[in-house]
């Protein structure tokens, strides 16, 4: 049910992406926006943005949303994912052109007084954990109601997953996938396909209203970024200033910052000449910090009038910044970026004037630099998906998204191992014992070619053991005990030279245990074949009958039948001859010479029968009787 709905969603999204691609060609970057739980496509004010519906195309349950925040897009529905549908639920969107993307997910609250509200859950983008919602997120009027990442998409798809943590049902309001310039936010050597930037803060200083890129009339290649407003850096003496005049060098590649961002600023005053902003961060992480300036203060007209150092956690990262000098003119945009490793829990940005002047800042952005997770080998993912289908895995087990990543949320029952050389995850263990599984074992299980252990003990799995299991040469433990498996043990299992434990007890297997396996028992392997319908051929089990093909059995049956016929026939002949001899003896009493000749002839006939019989018993024997 869930699977079929997910497939439908994929189809829809393929269709949608096709539309968007053709739009993209005409209008610029690729963009896909989804209003979760909506029954129809909708357009939102003030920019008439189009949001596609996902109704009836995915798992989860659509519902009405409350409005937790003033920056929520004006969407009234959401989709939530009860735990009974599994611990991880995903949107998999196909046909997304390779490129650099801003991916944003808004969360919501179900508009129902009986609902256990404010779910806490984890969010992953392309298998990388990008957010863990903390208690209170829905009470804050700021960026906590969404997660935004800037990520490279390289395989034509994007996978967004929501992972339950046991605190309520993940509830998603909207999903936005917007292409940005390939060099956008190039923060230095670590920039590229292996890193993801997670937006932590984006502030536009000196103006009262938070704004999206669209509100600013920003270039679509910049993405529709959200800038919160910051009227003070915390010092009461900060002064907000703004201008209407155009700003040079704004809205240029690669980041296309809107001009409006530079038309306001905060400046320090004599009371407190430094500007200092502190925020809580995750310890032991790298942060990329982007600072925006434009000299819009009419009292500053030339180089050297305003010079300040920029410090992060006390270290000077930019020395003697002179905005007019570095940007080339007044009312001209200047963007500085730096990446810092942070040990502690605080990030402090400090603008420290030199030569008696004041500091100024237009805007700033803070990103957490995340290392993108490698994914699981696609052959193994498809092997697990075959297994999920064939074993009719219950929804509670989930099995959506990537089996191994995010590492914090691997699939239930799948043990993962990272192969650094190939930058891929592999499955080396499958533990689905006592899970109430029905269904059968698919041939495709052999796609899990790195498995060392399989435990499917204590389920209700039917059918035969697939011979393809014999190709998983790494297998050391195979426990299929206590199921309803029938048929015989495939000979191929004898090829598993690493096999140490083989539990097939408690099934309905019959036939001969492959010789290659029974030979191994001597080498301290632990094999259990007891409690089956009729296995044979190793000590402790019954001995096998001759090992014969169907053809041989038919042949033997016919031969036995013919032999019986022959014996009966011979007996009849012998008996008749005996009668004749007796009669002849009685006659011989009167006529001796004739009788002797007759006896000689009869003996010859008997010998002929005997010789032919031993040559081709089943073919020629009966003919002689006629
Ligand atoms: C959602 O809201 C609409 C009107 O705003 C209402 O008609 C509908 O019944 C609501 N749905 C649920 C599930 O509460
Ligand atoms: C950001 O800074 C790095 C070096 O710190 C520099 O290589 C890069 O060009 C800068 N990016 C932009 C877009 O200015
Ligand atoms: C931070 O970046 C440095 C390289 O500049 C890297 O060696 C280090 O592993 C990164 N730390 C984290 C936590 O990502
Ligand atoms: C402007 O900056 C350049 C370096 O970018 C520096 O050499 C020059 O001295 C500066 N001009 C003044 C007047 O400070
Ligand atoms: C497989 O699982 C069963 C049931 O949990 C357990 O008793 C058994 O020891 C496991 N088999 C192996 C080989 O570990
Ligand atoms: C094995 O079990 C399956 C399903 O229970 C059944 O359809 C099949 O006929 C059985 N095969 C044999 C050889 O007993
Ligand atoms: C083999 O399985 C049977 C149950 O089917 C169990 O009673 C027996 O102890 C097992 N033997 C070994 C050696 O584990």
XYZ file of C-alpha atoms and ligand atoms in Angstrom:
724
model
C 0.000 0.000 0.000
C 2.637 2.474 1.113
C 4.988 1.220 -1.572
C 2.417 1.602 -4.307
C 1.626 5.095 -3.111
C 5.301 5.968 -3.066
C 5.635 4.657 -6.607
C 2.712 6.836 -7.638
C 4.411 9.809 -5.997
C 7.551 9.060 -7.934
C 5.592 8.939 -11.155
C 3.926 12.221 -10.312
C 7.204 13.799 -9.429
C 8.817 12.520 -12.617
C 5.956 14.140 -14.455
C 6.284 17.316 -12.417
C 10.007 17.481 -12.905
C 9.510 17.092 -16.625
C 7.267 20.134 -16.552
C 9.756 21.998 -14.439
C 12.648 21.097 -16.710
C 10.879 22.565 -19.687
C 10.072 25.608 -17.550
C 13.658 25.755 -16.409
C 14.866 26.015 -19.967
C 12.658 28.987 -20.578
C 12.929 30.710 -17.205
C 16.256 29.824 -15.647
C 17.066 27.525 -12.764
C 15.157 24.329 -11.984
C 12.681 24.758 -9.165
C 10.211 22.329 -7.625
C 7.948 23.278 -4.760
C 5.580 20.876 -3.031
C 2.748 21.795 -0.709
C 2.531 18.661 1.415
C -0.933 17.218 2.029
C -2.540 19.611 -0.457
C -5.359 18.276 -2.615
C -4.586 20.608 -5.492
C -1.779 22.706 -6.905
C -1.844 26.124 -5.338
C -0.290 29.549 -5.824
C 0.872 31.595 -2.883
C 0.976 35.367 -2.460
C 2.674 37.760 -2.830
C 4.742 36.324 -5.648
C 2.204 33.865 -7.079
C 4.624 30.995 -6.465
C 3.371 27.608 -7.714
C 3.265 24.723 -5.217
C 2.482 21.235 -6.455
C 0.149 18.939 -4.554
C 1.340 15.547 -3.273
C -2.151 14.354 -2.437
C -2.713 10.611 -2.847
C 0.815 10.129 -4.171
C 2.731 9.309 -1.023
C 2.511 7.614 2.332
C 1.635 9.462 5.483
C -1.606 11.232 6.286
C -2.656 14.680 4.998
C -4.041 17.124 7.541
C -4.625 20.801 8.155
C -1.715 22.744 9.601
C -1.582 25.380 12.284
C 0.521 28.456 11.644
C 3.461 28.078 13.974
C 5.456 30.970 12.654
C 5.193 34.215 10.803
C 7.718 33.081 8.236
C 5.795 29.947 7.320
C 4.815 30.056 3.663
C 1.052 30.645 3.471
C 0.268 26.955 3.075
C -2.552 25.429 5.082
C -1.945 21.692 4.783
C 0.762 19.260 5.839
C 1.490 15.564 5.747
C 2.375 13.583 8.828
C 3.903 10.142 9.173
C 2.648 7.995 12.059
C 5.153 5.512 13.471
C 2.950 2.649 12.260
C 4.112 3.549 8.734
C 7.689 2.966 9.769
C 10.452 4.934 11.454
C 11.663 6.546 8.251
C 9.584 8.106 5.501
C 10.949 9.760 2.410
C 10.178 11.893 -0.556
C 12.226 10.551 -3.463
C 12.147 13.002 -6.319
C 13.458 11.877 -9.671
C 14.624 13.600 -12.831
C 16.324 16.459 -11.009
C 19.128 17.773 -13.257
C 22.598 17.454 -11.767
C 23.634 20.667 -10.127
C 23.831 22.765 -7.005
C 20.625 23.141 -5.043
C 19.052 24.960 -2.191
C 16.762 22.431 -0.507
C 14.340 23.662 2.128
C 11.811 21.794 4.239
C 9.240 23.520 6.432
C 7.728 21.656 9.372
C 4.213 22.057 10.659
C 1.874 21.209 13.488
C -1.332 19.261 12.934
C -4.326 21.488 13.522
C -6.169 19.214 15.897
C -6.515 19.873 19.644
C -6.402 16.126 20.363
C -3.105 15.749 18.582
C 0.072 15.119 20.490
C 1.814 18.176 19.172
C 5.334 19.361 18.448
C 6.912 16.220 17.075
C 10.672 15.859 17.477
C 12.343 14.068 14.607
C 15.437 13.953 12.433
C 15.741 15.084 8.837
C 18.159 13.807 6.238
C 18.947 15.087 2.770
C 20.592 12.620 0.407
C 21.384 10.370 3.353
C 23.101 13.067 5.407
C 21.521 13.993 8.720
C 20.933 17.736 8.484
C 18.704 18.503 11.440
C 17.351 17.132 14.708
C 14.364 19.042 15.944
C 14.697 20.086 19.572
C 11.881 20.772 22.009
C 10.470 24.244 21.553
C 11.158 24.560 17.840
C 7.565 25.438 17.104
C 7.467 28.252 19.667
C 10.296 30.194 18.117
C 9.478 32.840 15.565
C 12.546 32.205 13.515
C 14.491 29.810 11.348
C 13.746 26.753 13.530
C 10.582 25.968 11.620
C 12.538 24.915 8.569
C 15.774 23.292 7.512
C 17.694 24.620 4.568
C 20.716 23.045 2.958
C 22.859 23.848 -0.056
C 23.801 20.603 -1.669
C 25.152 19.143 -4.899
C 22.801 16.638 -6.518
C 24.655 14.358 -8.868
C 22.572 11.246 -9.543
C 19.395 12.767 -10.910
C 17.436 12.251 -7.715
C 16.958 13.833 -4.358
C 15.931 11.865 -1.309
C 14.497 13.678 1.716
C 13.741 11.516 4.715
C 12.101 12.087 8.078
C 13.203 9.834 10.895
C 11.019 9.265 13.923
C 12.723 9.459 17.285
C 9.754 8.293 19.320
C 8.456 11.811 20.032
C 5.374 12.271 17.883
C 4.802 11.996 14.174
C 7.018 13.892 11.728
C 4.848 16.540 10.027
C 5.982 18.309 6.868
C 4.464 21.470 5.475
C 6.461 22.038 2.315
C 9.475 21.046 0.284
C 11.420 23.368 -2.030
C 14.184 22.319 -4.361
C 15.768 25.268 -6.146
C 18.796 25.201 -8.365
C 21.487 27.786 -7.658
C 24.710 28.726 -9.394
C 27.267 25.892 -9.401
C 29.802 28.156 -7.652
C 27.351 29.603 -5.154
C 28.798 29.689 -1.632
C 32.197 28.499 -2.764
C 33.774 28.773 0.661
C 37.219 27.445 -0.166
C 39.053 24.130 -0.489
C 36.375 21.950 1.161
C 33.694 23.254 -1.212
C 32.313 20.633 -3.586
C 30.332 17.477 -3.950
C 31.447 16.003 -0.653
C 30.139 18.847 1.498
C 26.726 20.189 2.344
C 26.144 23.621 3.817
C 23.373 23.826 6.346
C 21.954 27.296 6.857
C 22.152 28.216 10.530
C 21.471 31.968 10.423
C 20.821 34.598 7.799
C 20.377 38.120 9.036
C 19.756 41.345 7.212
C 20.615 44.123 9.609
C 19.006 47.484 9.965
C 15.537 46.654 8.687
C 12.450 45.548 10.523
C 10.883 42.863 8.387
C 12.251 39.406 7.561
C 12.381 38.863 3.835
C 12.690 36.103 1.284
C 14.771 36.560 -1.859
C 11.525 36.946 -3.762
C 10.426 39.831 -1.546
C 13.646 41.549 -2.523
C 13.032 40.855 -6.207
C 16.152 38.699 -6.063
C 17.606 36.752 -8.979
C 16.211 33.187 -9.114
C 19.749 31.794 -9.488
C 20.388 32.921 -5.927
C 17.579 30.710 -4.594
C 14.700 32.103 -2.611
C 16.732 32.761 0.535
C 15.177 33.838 3.799
C 16.867 36.693 5.675
C 15.678 37.314 9.181
C 15.814 40.895 10.409
C 18.307 42.124 12.965
C 17.792 45.608 14.367
C 20.582 45.429 16.884
C 23.666 43.367 17.596
C 22.624 43.522 21.215
C 24.287 46.814 22.035
C 21.596 49.423 22.654
C 23.735 52.016 20.949
C 23.607 50.332 17.483
C 22.117 52.529 14.837
C 20.079 51.304 11.871
C 20.551 53.209 8.638
C 19.125 52.704 5.164
C 19.138 54.237 1.709
C 16.992 53.963 -1.396
C 19.747 54.512 -3.931
C 21.062 51.617 -6.067
C 23.968 49.508 -4.827
C 26.732 48.614 -7.286
C 28.010 45.014 -7.595
C 24.883 43.515 -6.035
C 22.951 40.689 -7.703
C 26.048 39.303 -9.410
C 27.283 35.708 -9.858
C 27.745 33.365 -8.182
C 25.558 34.268 -5.218
C 23.241 36.923 -6.665
C 22.685 38.711 -3.351
C 19.760 41.053 -3.811
C 20.430 44.778 -3.848
C 17.954 45.317 -1.003
C 20.298 43.492 1.346
C 22.840 46.336 1.074
C 20.382 49.209 1.300
C 20.250 48.961 5.078
C 22.928 48.463 7.723
C 23.791 48.647 11.392
C 26.536 51.003 12.485
C 28.136 51.332 15.891
C 28.359 54.606 17.770
C 30.752 56.259 20.214
C 28.922 54.634 23.156
C 30.099 51.208 22.050
C 32.317 51.353 18.942
C 32.454 47.551 18.523
C 29.708 45.398 17.039
C 29.516 41.930 18.613
C 27.130 39.080 17.818
C 27.152 35.741 19.654
C 25.220 32.586 18.932
C 25.087 28.972 20.114
C 26.683 26.433 17.794
C 27.506 22.744 17.676
C 30.947 22.097 19.129
C 33.736 20.535 17.066
C 32.316 21.696 13.772
C 33.378 23.858 10.866
C 31.335 26.944 10.123
C 31.338 29.000 6.964
C 30.626 32.685 7.648
C 29.647 35.220 5.023
C 29.682 38.939 5.802
C 28.079 41.671 3.699
C 28.995 45.305 3.573
C 28.243 48.439 1.577
C 29.187 51.946 2.668
C 25.806 53.655 2.750
C 26.581 56.134 5.550
C 26.593 59.578 3.876
C 29.266 60.803 6.309
C 31.792 58.340 4.844
C 32.858 59.375 1.365
C 36.370 58.108 0.807
C 38.979 55.450 1.558
C 40.400 55.381 5.084
C 37.466 56.956 6.917
C 36.148 53.652 8.293
C 38.561 50.813 9.012
C 37.892 47.838 11.295
C 39.155 44.342 12.075
C 36.848 41.340 11.975
C 37.366 38.738 14.714
C 35.732 35.379 15.140
C 35.938 33.874 18.617
C 38.726 36.348 19.298
C 40.863 35.558 16.249
C 41.327 38.230 13.599
C 40.014 36.768 10.351
C 40.026 39.994 8.294
C 42.445 42.768 9.201
C 41.868 46.457 8.520
C 38.703 46.092 6.460
C 38.037 49.320 4.574
C 34.739 48.783 2.778
C 35.171 51.711 0.373
C 38.671 50.601 -0.576
C 37.843 46.914 -0.929
C 34.564 47.321 -2.786
C 35.929 50.123 -4.938
C 33.407 52.828 -4.066
C 30.685 53.918 -1.697
C 27.261 52.227 -2.145
C 29.045 49.185 -3.532
C 28.577 45.634 -2.246
C 31.443 43.774 -0.557
C 31.186 40.065 0.396
C 33.757 38.434 2.664
C 33.726 34.783 3.642
C 35.754 32.651 6.003
C 35.576 29.116 7.350
C 36.395 28.509 10.985
C 36.731 25.390 13.075
C 34.846 25.821 16.348
C 35.615 23.757 19.444
C 33.225 25.275 21.940
C 29.522 25.966 21.889
C 29.635 29.652 21.010
C 30.399 31.569 17.854
C 31.127 35.256 18.293
C 31.516 37.695 15.437
C 33.206 40.905 16.473
C 33.776 44.034 14.343
C 36.473 46.136 16.021
C 37.124 49.609 14.627
C 40.640 50.963 14.383
C 41.694 54.602 14.034
C 38.737 55.989 15.968
C 35.994 55.114 13.489
C 32.861 52.943 13.771
C 31.931 49.528 12.432
C 29.242 48.823 9.854
C 27.537 45.639 8.611
C 24.697 45.017 6.133
C 24.059 41.335 6.561
C 25.645 38.036 7.540
C 25.136 34.344 7.013
C 26.357 31.393 9.070
C 26.483 27.844 7.672
C 27.422 24.582 9.278
C 29.758 22.630 6.991
C 28.588 19.007 6.866
C 30.362 16.119 5.217
C 28.011 14.440 2.767
C 27.490 10.759 3.573
C 28.381 8.127 0.997
C 25.433 5.991 -0.031
C 24.825 2.273 -0.072
C 25.779 0.310 -3.184
C 22.761 0.437 -5.491
C 22.867 -3.319 -6.191
C 22.533 -3.982 -2.470
C 19.717 -1.478 -2.098
C 17.816 -3.260 -4.851
C 18.557 -6.626 -3.183
C 17.056 -5.352 0.070
C 14.063 -3.936 -1.752
C 13.396 -7.339 -3.361
C 13.637 -8.860 0.098
C 11.277 -6.262 1.561
C 8.702 -7.123 -1.069
C 9.131 -10.916 -1.036
C 9.097 -11.184 2.774
C 6.171 -8.746 2.987
C 8.044 -6.710 5.540
C 5.635 -5.030 7.959
C 5.398 -1.217 7.769
C 6.699 -0.838 11.295
C 10.135 -1.902 10.042
C 10.241 0.996 7.602
C 12.942 0.325 5.049
C 12.623 3.612 3.161
C 15.459 5.834 1.983
C 19.019 4.536 2.155
C 19.648 1.362 4.221
C 22.857 2.599 5.906
C 22.705 6.387 6.013
C 22.172 8.574 7.870
C 24.275 6.448 10.187
C 22.042 7.433 13.087
C 19.100 5.729 11.363
C 20.063 2.546 9.538
C 17.297 0.182 8.511
C 16.097 -2.220 11.172
C 17.798 -5.556 10.724
C 20.464 -4.408 8.255
C 24.061 -4.287 9.485
C 26.207 -1.914 7.468
C 29.909 -1.728 6.762
C 31.711 1.202 5.107
C 34.177 0.499 2.348
C 36.481 3.516 2.345
C 38.211 2.558 -0.892
C 34.973 2.525 -2.892
C 33.230 5.168 -0.761
C 30.217 2.881 -0.529
C 28.257 1.197 2.213
C 27.631 -2.534 2.077
C 25.301 -4.813 4.014
C 27.217 -7.440 5.953
C 24.470 -8.735 8.200
C 20.769 -9.359 8.014
C 18.999 -9.943 11.335
C 15.275 -10.396 10.881
C 14.726 -13.224 13.351
C 11.308 -13.493 15.015
C 9.744 -10.667 13.012
C 6.571 -12.470 11.987
C 7.643 -12.466 8.343
C 5.656 -14.358 5.738
C 6.419 -14.668 2.057
C 9.444 -16.312 0.525
C 13.153 -15.821 -0.021
C 13.735 -14.149 -3.408
C 16.528 -15.149 -5.765
C 17.712 -11.507 -5.642
C 18.906 -11.993 -2.073
C 22.235 -12.846 -3.726
C 22.622 -9.174 -4.703
C 23.604 -8.725 -1.054
C 26.965 -10.117 -2.017
C 28.842 -8.925 1.091
C 26.681 -10.670 3.676
C 28.509 -12.513 6.415
C 25.492 -13.438 8.427
C 21.798 -14.011 7.812
C 19.359 -14.761 10.611
C 15.767 -15.261 9.544
C 15.014 -17.733 12.297
C 11.535 -17.962 13.791
C 9.393 -16.550 10.991
C 6.830 -18.117 8.672
C 8.863 -18.077 5.480
C 7.678 -20.592 2.882
C 8.960 -21.981 -0.392
C 12.424 -23.256 -1.108
C 15.912 -22.076 -0.227
C 17.082 -20.137 -3.310
C 20.180 -21.775 -4.852
C 21.533 -18.232 -5.487
C 22.418 -18.079 -1.751
C 25.404 -20.197 -2.725
C 26.950 -17.219 -4.556
C 27.297 -15.151 -1.367
C 30.790 -16.483 -0.770
C 31.387 -14.320 2.317
C 28.571 -16.019 4.244
C 29.648 -17.395 7.610
C 26.311 -17.711 9.385
C 23.049 -18.811 7.806
C 20.196 -19.336 10.227
C 16.887 -20.168 8.544
C 15.648 -22.341 11.399
C 12.005 -22.537 12.463
C 10.310 -21.513 9.222
C 8.208 -23.430 6.701
C 10.887 -23.882 4.068
C 10.388 -26.965 1.889
C 12.165 -28.624 -1.013
C 15.705 -29.871 -0.721
C 18.880 -28.096 0.370
C 20.457 -26.610 -2.776
C 23.783 -28.185 -3.762
C 25.143 -24.635 -4.189
C 25.283 -24.171 -0.412
C 28.223 -26.547 -0.576
C 30.177 -23.748 -2.309
C 30.049 -21.601 0.822
C 33.522 -22.354 2.102
C 33.385 -19.795 4.929
C 30.152 -21.164 6.353
C 30.558 -21.849 10.082
C 26.981 -21.976 11.306
C 24.122 -23.383 9.264
C 20.809 -23.774 11.051
C 18.112 -25.288 8.893
C 16.394 -27.139 11.729
C 12.657 -26.809 12.198
C 11.615 -26.608 8.545
C 9.979 -28.935 6.033
C 13.084 -29.744 4.069
C 13.661 -33.175 2.596
C 16.168 -35.027 0.435
C 19.875 -35.549 0.732
C 22.083 -33.024 2.520
C 24.638 -31.925 -0.107
C 27.794 -33.987 0.202
C 29.947 -30.846 0.267
C 28.138 -29.758 3.448
C 28.173 -33.109 5.200
C 31.916 -33.335 4.532
C 32.407 -30.054 6.358
C 30.947 -31.333 9.606
C 34.330 -32.774 10.413
C 35.843 -29.288 10.467
C 34.107 -28.069 13.600
C 31.388 -26.216 11.702
C 28.050 -26.148 13.508
C 25.272 -27.364 11.243
C 21.781 -28.250 12.425
C 19.466 -30.137 10.086
C 17.201 -31.773 12.649
C 13.462 -31.503 12.823
C 12.687 -31.472 9.094
C 10.317 -33.406 6.848
C 12.894 -35.859 5.576
C 16.512 -34.882 5.326
C 19.026 -37.661 5.056
C 22.622 -38.450 4.402
C 24.547 -37.318 7.462
C 25.115 -38.964 10.827
C 22.115 -38.441 13.066
C 19.665 -38.317 10.174
C 18.224 -41.360 8.405
C 20.245 -42.903 5.592
C 19.233 -41.983 2.084
C 17.851 -44.338 -0.546
C 19.877 -44.592 -3.758
C 20.252 -41.284 -5.350
C 18.427 -41.732 -8.654
C 17.039 -39.561 -11.354
C 13.449 -39.910 -12.502
C 14.589 -41.657 -15.723
C 16.558 -44.208 -13.754
C 13.593 -44.881 -11.486
C 11.301 -45.518 -14.494
C 13.961 -47.769 -16.017
C 14.301 -49.793 -12.843
C 10.548 -50.196 -12.511
C 10.231 -51.506 -16.050
C 13.188 -53.846 -15.574
C 11.747 -55.301 -12.397
C 8.426 -55.787 -14.128
C 10.073 -57.538 -17.079
C 12.158 -59.695 -14.802
C 9.009 -60.818 -13.035
C 7.382 -61.619 -16.363
C 10.469 -63.580 -17.343
C 10.474 -65.591 -14.145
C 6.782 -66.409 -14.548
C 7.326 -67.303 -18.223
C 10.304 -69.545 -17.451
C 8.398 -71.257 -14.712
C 5.575 -72.002 -17.105
C 7.987 -73.384 -19.721
C 9.833 -75.424 -17.141
C 6.625 -76.788 -15.786
C 5.363 -77.701 -19.308
C 8.677 -79.301 -20.204
C 8.624 -81.225 -17.019
C 5.177 -82.515 -17.922
C 6.476 -83.452 -21.388
C 9.488 -85.259 -19.937
C 7.361 -87.172 -17.543
C 5.063 -88.124 -20.377
C 8.066 -89.071 -22.561
C 9.484 -91.204 -19.807
C 6.196 -92.951 -19.573
C 6.278 -93.490 -23.402
C 9.977 -94.451 -23.348
C 9.099 -97.375 -21.306
C 7.688 -98.648 -24.657
C 9.791 -96.702 -27.382
C 13.300 -95.755 -26.083
C 15.430 -94.420 -29.114
C 12.999 -91.687 -30.228
C 12.622 -90.300 -26.750
C 16.306 -89.642 -26.289
C 16.546 -87.435 -29.408
C 13.623 -85.351 -28.330
C 15.233 -84.659 -24.941
C 18.369 -83.347 -26.600
C 16.397 -80.776 -28.593
C 14.551 -79.513 -25.574
C 17.784 -78.887 -23.766
C 19.043 -76.754 -26.668
C 15.976 -74.570 -26.571
C 16.392 -73.954 -22.888
C 19.973 -72.876 -23.376
C 19.024 -70.399 -26.042
C 16.505 -68.831 -23.759
C 19.072 -68.566 -21.029
C 21.720 -66.941 -23.256
C 19.447 -64.378 -24.815
C 18.043 -63.540 -21.413
C 21.397 -62.622 -19.967
C 22.287 -60.503 -23.013
C 19.296 -58.168 -23.231
C 16.947 -59.071 -20.490
C 14.176 -56.588 -21.038
C 14.073 -56.626 -24.868
C 14.502 -60.141 -26.144
C 13.349 -62.374 -23.350
C 9.596 -62.226 -23.922
C 9.845 -62.816 -27.686
C 11.347 -66.258 -27.118
C 8.341 -67.256 -25.092
C 5.964 -66.960 -28.018
C -9.214 21.374 6.874
O -9.743 22.663 6.750
C -10.812 22.775 5.827
C -11.254 24.213 5.749
O -10.262 25.081 6.065
C -11.955 21.905 6.272
O -12.988 21.954 5.326
C -11.471 20.487 6.401
O -12.495 19.677 6.925
C -10.271 20.418 7.334
N -9.775 19.064 7.316
C -9.493 18.421 8.422
C -8.980 17.031 8.240
O -9.623 18.919 9.518
C 35.380 32.605 -0.034
O 36.675 32.554 0.562
C 37.574 31.676 -0.065
C 38.871 31.691 0.672
O 38.690 31.881 2.011
C 37.792 32.086 -1.505
O 38.629 31.144 -2.139
C 36.473 32.138 -2.232
O 36.664 32.633 -3.528
C 35.496 33.014 -1.490
N 34.237 32.871 -2.148
C 33.593 33.882 -2.685
C 32.341 33.551 -3.413
O 33.960 35.009 -2.577
C 37.096 21.057 9.570
O 37.892 21.375 8.438
C 39.176 20.796 8.450
C 39.905 21.258 7.199
O 39.875 22.622 7.095
C 39.076 19.316 8.478
O 40.346 18.722 8.544
C 38.246 18.891 9.668
O 38.067 17.503 9.631
C 36.919 19.562 9.665
N 36.205 19.245 10.880
C 34.970 18.778 10.872
C 34.386 18.472 12.202
O 34.325 18.616 9.837
C 43.446 50.039 -0.488
O 43.729 48.653 -0.466
C 44.942 48.278 -1.069
C 45.062 46.784 -1.019
O 43.902 46.197 -1.518
C 46.092 48.921 -0.347
O 47.315 48.589 -1.021
C 45.908 50.411 -0.303
O 46.882 50.979 0.486
C 44.541 50.762 0.270
N 44.344 52.192 0.173
C 44.271 52.936 1.232
C 44.125 54.389 0.945
O 44.263 52.466 2.347
C 19.149 -16.258 15.260
O 18.116 -15.699 16.025
C 17.578 -16.584 16.999
C 16.348 -15.965 17.601
O 16.584 -14.651 18.000
C 18.651 -16.902 17.996
O 18.142 -17.763 18.986
C 19.806 -17.567 17.291
O 20.864 -17.809 18.177
C 20.294 -16.701 16.151
N 21.221 -17.468 15.349
C 22.532 -17.240 15.350
C 23.336 -18.123 14.470
O 23.038 -16.360 15.992
C 6.547 -25.848 -0.909
O 5.698 -24.922 -0.292
C 5.017 -24.092 -1.206
C 4.285 -23.035 -0.440
O 3.884 -23.450 0.816
C 4.099 -24.930 -2.044
O 3.385 -24.104 -2.969
C 4.910 -25.935 -2.804
O 4.063 -26.782 -3.516
C 5.763 -26.734 -1.857
N 6.678 -27.509 -2.675
C 6.961 -28.762 -2.425
C 7.905 -29.413 -3.375
O 6.505 -29.323 -1.432
C 19.289 -28.536 16.570
O 17.940 -28.111 16.564
C 17.107 -28.820 17.462
C 15.696 -28.320 17.311
O 15.261 -28.383 15.982
C 17.580 -28.632 18.872
O 16.771 -29.371 19.762
C 19.004 -29.063 18.983
O 19.497 -28.762 20.280
C 19.875 -28.370 17.964
N 21.194 -28.935 17.997
C 22.266 -28.208 18.193
C 23.567 -28.914 18.171
O 22.204 -26.977 18.381
